[in-house]
Coordinates of N, CA, C and O in Angstrom, one line a residue:
M1 N 19.6 77.7 76.8 CA 20.2 78.5 77.7 C 19.9 80.0 77.8 O 20.7 80.6 75.8
R2 N 19.9 80.7 78.2 CA 19.7 82.1 77.4 C 21.1 83.0 77.9 O 21.5 82.6 79.0
Y3 N 21.5 83.7 77.3 CA 22.7 84.7 77.5 C 22.5 86.2 78.0 O 21.7 86.6 77.4
A4 N 23.8 86.6 78.9 CA 22.7 88.2 79.2 C 23.0 88.8 77.5 O 22.7 90.1 77.5
R5 N 24.5 88.6 76.7 CA 24.5 89.6 75.9 C 24.7 88.5 74.8 O 25.8 88.0 73.5
E6 N 23.0 88.1 74.3 CA 23.8 86.7 73.1 C 24.0 87.8 71.8 O 23.8 88.9 71.3
G7 N 24.5 87.2 71.0 CA 25.0 87.5 69.1 C 23.8 86.9 68.0 O 22.3 86.4 69.1
R8 N 23.9 86.8 67.9 CA 23.0 86.2 66.8 C 22.0 84.9 66.9 O 22.7 84.2 67.3
A9 N 21.2 84.9 66.9 CA 20.7 83.4 67.1 C 20.5 82.6 68.3 O 20.9 81.9 68.1
G10 N 20.8 84.3 69.4 CA 21.3 83.3 70.6 C 22.3 82.9 71.2 O 22.4 82.1 71.7
S11 N 23.5 83.1 69.8 CA 24.7 82.4 70.4 C 24.7 83.4 71.4 O 25.4 84.4 71.5
P12 N 26.8 82.7 72.1 CA 26.8 83.4 73.9 C 28.0 83.9 72.8 O 28.6 84.1 71.0
P13 N 28.1 85.7 73.6 CA 29.3 87.1 72.5 C 30.4 86.4 72.1 O 30.7 86.4 71.4
R14 N 31.0 85.2 73.6 CA 32.4 85.1 72.5 C 32.4 83.8 71.1 O 33.2 84.5 70.8
H15 N 31.3 83.2 71.9 CA 31.3 82.4 69.8 C 31.1 83.4 68.7 O 31.8 82.7 68.5
E16 N 29.8 84.5 69.2 CA 29.9 85.4 68.4 C 31.0 85.8 67.5 O 31.5 85.9 66.6
R17 N 32.0 86.2 68.9 CA 33.0 87.3 68.3 C 34.0 86.0 67.3 O 34.9 86.2 66.9
L18 N 33.8 84.3 67.3 CA 35.1 83.3 67.5 C 34.5 83.9 65.3 O 35.4 83.6 64.7
I19 N 33.1 83.8 65.4 CA 32.8 83.8 64.2 C 33.1 84.8 63.3 O 33.8 84.2 62.1
D20 N 33.1 85.9 63.8 CA 33.3 87.3 62.9 C 34.6 86.8 62.8 O 34.6 87.4 61.5
R21 N 35.8 87.0 64.0 CA 37.7 86.3 63.6 C 37.5 85.4 62.9 O 38.9 86.1 62.1
L22 N 36.8 83.9 62.4 CA 37.3 83.3 61.6 C 36.7 83.9 60.0 O 37.0 84.1 59.4
E23 N 36.0 85.0 60.3 CA 35.0 85.2 58.8 C 35.6 86.0 58.5 O 35.7 86.2 57.1
S24 N 36.3 87.5 59.1 CA 37.4 88.5 58.7 C 38.3 87.4 58.0 O 39.1 87.3 57.5
M25 N 39.5 86.2 59.5 CA 40.6 85.2 58.4 C 40.6 84.8 57.0 O 41.2 84.7 56.0
M26 N 39.1 84.2 57.0 CA 38.7 83.7 55.8 C 38.1 84.5 54.5 O 38.9 84.4 53.7
M27 N 37.7 85.4 54.3 CA 37.9 87.0 53.7 C 39.1 87.5 53.6 O 39.4 87.2 52.0
A28 N 40.4 87.7 54.1 CA 41.0 87.8 54.1 C 42.1 86.7 53.0 O 43.5 87.2 52.9
A29 N 41.9 85.2 53.6 CA 43.3 84.0 52.6 C 42.1 84.2 51.4 O 43.2 83.9 50.4
L30 N 41.2 85.4 50.7 CA 40.3 84.7 49.4 C 42.3 85.7 48.6 O 42.0 87.3 48.8
R31 N 41.7 85.6 47.2 CA 42.8 85.6 46.5 C 41.1 87.2 45.7 O 40.3 86.0 44.8
P32 N 41.6 88.0 45.1 CA 40.4 89.3 44.7 C 40.0 88.1 42.8 O 39.5 88.2 42.6
E33 N 40.8 87.7 42.1 CA 40.5 87.2 41.0 C 40.0 85.9 40.5 O 39.4 85.2 40.3
H34 N 39.7 85.7 41.9 CA 39.1 83.8 42.1 C 37.5 84.1 42.6 O 36.8 83.5 42.6
E35 N 37.3 85.9 42.7 CA 36.4 86.0 43.3 C 35.8 84.9 44.2 O 34.4 85.0 43.4
G36 N 36.1 85.0 45.0 CA 35.2 83.9 46.5 C 35.8 83.3 45.8 O 35.2 81.7 47.4
Y37 N 36.2 82.3 45.5 CA 36.3 80.9 45.1 C 37.9 80.3 45.2 O 38.2 80.6 45.7
Y38 N 37.6 79.0 45.7 CA 39.2 78.8 46.0 C 39.2 79.0 47.4 O 40.4 79.2 48.1
G39 N 38.3 79.4 48.4 CA 38.4 79.7 50.0 C 39.0 78.6 50.9 O 39.3 77.4 50.7
Q40 N 40.6 79.2 51.3 CA 40.5 78.4 52.3 C 42.0 78.9 53.2 O 41.8 79.8 53.5
L41 N 41.4 78.8 54.8 CA 42.1 78.7 56.3 C 43.0 77.7 56.3 O 42.2 76.7 57.1
I42 N 44.6 78.2 56.8 CA 45.4 76.6 57.6 C 45.4 77.5 59.3 O 46.0 78.5 59.6
L43 N 44.6 77.1 60.1 CA 45.4 76.6 61.7 C 45.9 76.9 62.2 O 45.3 75.5 62.4
G44 N 47.3 77.4 62.8 CA 48.8 76.5 63.1 C 47.6 75.7 64.7 O 46.3 76.5 65.1
T45 N 47.9 75.1 65.6 CA 48.2 74.8 66.5 C 48.0 75.7 68.0 O 47.4 76.3 68.5
D46 N 49.4 77.2 67.4 CA 49.3 78.0 68.2 C 47.8 79.3 68.7 O 47.0 79.3 69.1
D47 N 47.0 79.0 66.9 CA 46.2 79.6 66.6 C 44.5 79.2 67.4 O 43.7 79.3 68.0
L48 N 44.5 77.8 66.9 CA 43.4 77.0 67.9 C 43.5 76.8 69.1 O 43.1 76.6 69.8
A49 N 44.8 76.3 70.3 CA 44.9 76.8 71.6 C 44.5 78.3 71.7 O 43.5 78.2 72.9
E50 N 44.8 79.5 71.5 CA 44.9 80.3 71.4 C 43.3 81.0 71.5 O 42.3 81.5 72.2
M51 N 42.1 80.2 70.3 CA 40.9 79.9 69.8 C 39.9 79.6 71.0 O 39.2 80.4 71.0
S52 N 39.6 78.5 71.3 CA 38.4 77.6 71.2 C 38.7 76.5 71.6 O 39.7 75.8 70.9
E53 N 37.7 75.5 71.9 CA 38.1 73.7 72.2 C 37.6 73.7 70.4 O 37.3 74.2 69.6
L54 N 38.6 72.8 69.7 CA 38.7 72.3 68.6 C 36.5 72.2 68.1 O 36.8 72.8 66.7
K55 N 36.2 72.0 68.8 CA 34.6 71.2 67.8 C 33.9 72.7 67.5 O 33.2 73.0 67.1
D56 N 34.5 73.8 68.7 CA 33.4 75.2 69.0 C 34.5 76.0 67.3 O 34.0 76.9 66.8
V57 N 35.6 76.1 67.5 CA 36.1 76.4 66.4 C 35.8 76.0 65.3 O 35.1 76.8 64.1
R58 N 35.1 74.5 65.0 CA 35.1 73.6 63.9 C 33.6 74.5 63.4 O 33.0 74.8 62.2
R59 N 32.4 74.8 64.4 CA 31.1 74.8 65.1 C 31.5 76.5 63.6 O 30.0 76.6 63.1
A60 N 32.6 77.0 64.5 CA 32.3 78.7 64.3 C 32.2 78.5 62.9 O 32.1 79.8 61.9
A61 N 33.8 77.7 62.4 CA 33.7 78.3 61.0 C 33.1 77.6 59.9 O 33.1 78.5 59.0
G62 N 31.7 76.8 60.3 CA 31.4 76.5 59.1 C 30.4 77.8 59.4 O 29.4 78.1 58.0
E63 N 29.7 78.4 60.0 CA 29.1 79.5 60.4 C 29.4 80.6 59.7 O 28.7 81.5 58.9
A64 N 31.0 80.5 60.1 CA 31.7 82.5 59.2 C 31.8 81.5 57.7 O 30.9 82.9 56.9
G65 N 31.4 80.4 56.7 CA 31.5 79.9 55.9 C 30.0 80.0 55.4 O 29.7 80.4 53.8
R66 N 29.1 80.1 56.0 CA 27.8 80.1 55.7 C 27.7 81.8 55.6 O 26.9 82.0 54.4
R67 N 28.7 82.4 56.1 CA 27.8 83.9 55.5 C 28.7 84.0 54.3 O 28.3 85.7 53.7
L68 N 30.1 83.4 54.1 CA 31.0 84.1 52.9 C 30.2 83.4 51.9 O 30.3 83.3 50.3
G69 N 29.2 82.1 52.2 CA 28.0 81.6 50.4 C 29.3 80.5 50.4 O 29.1 79.9 49.4
W70 N 30.4 80.1 51.5 CA 31.2 78.5 51.5 C 30.4 77.1 51.6 O 29.7 77.8 51.9
K71 N 30.7 76.1 50.5 CA 30.3 75.0 51.6 C 31.2 75.0 52.5 O 32.4 74.0 51.6
T72 N 31.8 74.5 53.5 CA 32.6 75.0 54.6 C 32.8 73.2 55.0 O 31.8 72.9 55.1
T73 N 34.3 73.0 54.5 CA 34.8 71.5 55.0 C 35.9 71.1 56.3 O 36.7 72.7 55.5
T74 N 35.6 71.0 56.9 CA 37.3 70.9 58.2 C 38.1 70.1 58.0 O 37.3 68.7 58.1
R75 N 39.4 70.4 58.3 CA 40.0 68.6 58.2 C 41.4 69.3 59.2 O 42.6 70.2 59.4
L76 N 41.5 68.3 60.6 CA 42.2 68.5 60.9 C 44.0 67.3 60.7 O 43.7 66.2 60.0
V77 N 44.7 68.0 60.4 CA 45.9 66.9 59.5 C 46.8 68.0 60.2 O 47.7 68.9 60.6
G78 N 47.4 67.1 60.9 CA 49.2 67.1 62.0 C 48.8 68.2 63.4 O 49.8 69.2 62.6
G79 N 48.0 68.5 63.6 CA 47.3 69.1 63.8 C 46.9 70.8 64.5 O 47.2 72.5 64.7
R80 N 46.5 70.4 62.1 CA 46.5 72.4 61.6 C 45.1 71.8 61.2 O 44.8 71.0 60.2
L81 N 44.1 72.9 61.5 CA 43.2 72.5 61.3 C 42.6 73.1 59.5 O 43.1 75.2 59.6
F82 N 42.3 73.2 58.5 CA 42.1 72.9 57.5 C 40.8 74.0 57.4 O 40.2 72.8 57.0
I83 N 40.2 74.5 56.7 CA 38.7 74.8 56.5 C 39.1 75.5 55.4 O 39.3 76.6 54.7
L84 N 38.3 74.8 54.5 CA 38.3 74.8 53.4 C 36.5 74.7 52.4 O 35.5 75.1 52.9
D85 N 37.0 76.1 51.5 CA 35.4 75.9 50.4 C 35.4 74.5 48.9 O 36.4 75.0 48.6
E86 N 34.7 73.9 49.2 CA 33.6 72.6 48.6 C 32.8 73.2 47.4 O 32.6 72.1 46.6
R87 N 33.2 74.3 47.4 CA 31.7 74.4 46.7 C 32.5 74.3 44.9 O 33.1 74.2 44.2
E88 N 31.5 74.1 44.1 CA 31.9 73.8 42.5 C 32.9 74.8 41.8 O 31.3 76.6 42.4
V89 N 33.7 75.1 41.5 CA 34.0 76.7 40.3 C 33.8 76.8 39.4 O 33.9 75.6 38.6
P90 N 33.0 78.0 38.8 CA 33.2 77.6 37.0 C 34.2 77.7 37.1 O 35.2 78.2 37.4
E91 N 33.9 77.0 35.8 CA 34.8 77.0 35.1 C 36.2 78.6 34.2 O 37.0 78.3 33.6
R92 N 35.4 79.6 33.6 CA 36.2 80.5 33.8 C 37.1 80.8 34.9 O 38.5 81.2 35.0
I93 N 37.2 80.7 35.6 CA 37.7 80.8 37.6 C 39.3 79.7 37.4 O 39.5 80.1 37.9
E94 N 37.8 78.7 37.1 CA 39.2 77.5 37.5 C 40.2 77.5 36.7 O 41.4 77.3 36.4
R95 N 40.1 77.8 35.3 CA 40.9 78.1 34.0 C 42.0 79.6 34.4 O 43.2 78.5 34.7
L96 N 41.4 79.7 35.3 CA 42.2 81.7 36.1 C 42.5 80.7 37.0 O 44.6 80.6 36.9
A97 N 42.4 80.2 38.0 CA 43.5 79.4 38.7 C 45.1 78.4 38.1 O 45.4 78.6 38.8
G98 N 44.2 77.6 36.8 CA 44.6 76.8 36.2 C 46.3 77.8 35.9 O 47.5 76.9 36.0
D99 N 46.3 78.3 35.0 CA 47.5 78.8 34.7 C 48.0 79.9 35.7 O 49.5 79.9 35.3
A100 N 47.5 79.9 37.0 CA 48.6 81.4 37.6 C 49.7 79.6 38.9 O 50.0 79.9 38.9
A101 N 48.6 78.9 38.3 CA 49.3 77.9 39.2 C 51.1 77.0 38.5 O 51.6 77.0 39.0
A102 N 50.6 77.1 36.5 CA 51.0 76.6 35.9 C 52.2 77.7 36.0 O 53.1 78.3 36.0
A103 N 51.9 78.7 35.4 CA 53.2 79.9 35.6 C 53.4 80.2 37.1 O 55.0 80.6 36.4
A104 N 53.1 80.4 38.6 CA 54.3 79.8 39.4 C 54.9 78.5 39.3 O 56.4 78.6 39.7
M105 N 54.8 77.5 38.8 CA 55.3 76.5 38.8 C 56.5 76.2 37.6 O 57.6 75.9 38.2
D106 N 56.1 76.6 36.5 CA 57.3 77.8 35.5 C 58.6 78.9 36.2 O 59.9 78.2 36.4
R107 N 57.6 79.4 36.8 CA 58.8 80.3 37.9 C 59.4 79.6 38.6 O 60.9 79.5 39.1
F108 N 59.0 78.5 39.6 CA 60.4 77.5 40.8 C 60.8 77.2 39.8 O 62.0 77.6 39.5
W109 N 60.8 76.4 37.9 CA 61.3 75.7 38.3 C 62.6 76.6 37.7 O 63.8 76.0 37.7
D110 N 62.5 77.4 36.7 CA 63.6 78.4 36.1 C 64.3 78.3 37.2 O 65.8 78.7 36.7
E111 N 64.1 79.5 38.7 CA 64.6 80.3 39.4 C 65.6 78.2 40.1 O 66.4 78.8 40.7
S112 N 64.7 76.8 40.2 CA 66.0 76.9 40.5 C 66.8 75.6 40.1 O 67.4 75.1 40.9
R113 N 66.8 76.0 38.8 CA 67.9 74.9 37.5 C 69.1 76.5 37.8 O 70.7 75.9 37.5
G114 N 69.2 77.3 38.0 CA 69.6 78.7 38.5 C 69.5 79.6 37.2 O 69.2 79.3 36.4
P115 N 71.3 79.6 37.3 CA 71.7 80.5 36.1 C 71.8 80.0 34.5 O 72.6 78.7 35.4
R116 N 71.5 80.5 33.7 CA 72.2 79.8 32.6 C 72.9 79.9 32.1 O 73.4 81.1 32.0
P117 N 74.1 78.5 31.3 CA 75.0 78.5 30.8 C 74.9 80.0 29.5 O 74.2 79.5 29.0
A118 N 75.8 81.1 29.5 CA 75.9 82.1 28.5 C 77.1 80.8 27.2 O 77.6 79.6 27.0

């Protein structure tokens, strides 16, 4: 089927807009210090309802991920769609992320204990 206004590779314009939107959201969810790794985007039921059918969102997420260099996978859990980058992470970035996670856990534990007695 040909479309009056085709997107890339013959995609319908609506699907191309969905790819562009997801790509933008996926990029926005990246942390600069992870240099493009550890990508993830979680779409809630409201997001999914306004976007398109689930199969179309998954297909568009895969294309958006390819544009970003991701090894994209999607998982539907409890009505939410998880879009994840499953590429191998360089050791340097993995250490950086692990250190940041440990620091966040330390802060949580310190805050949850409340003020220390004098």
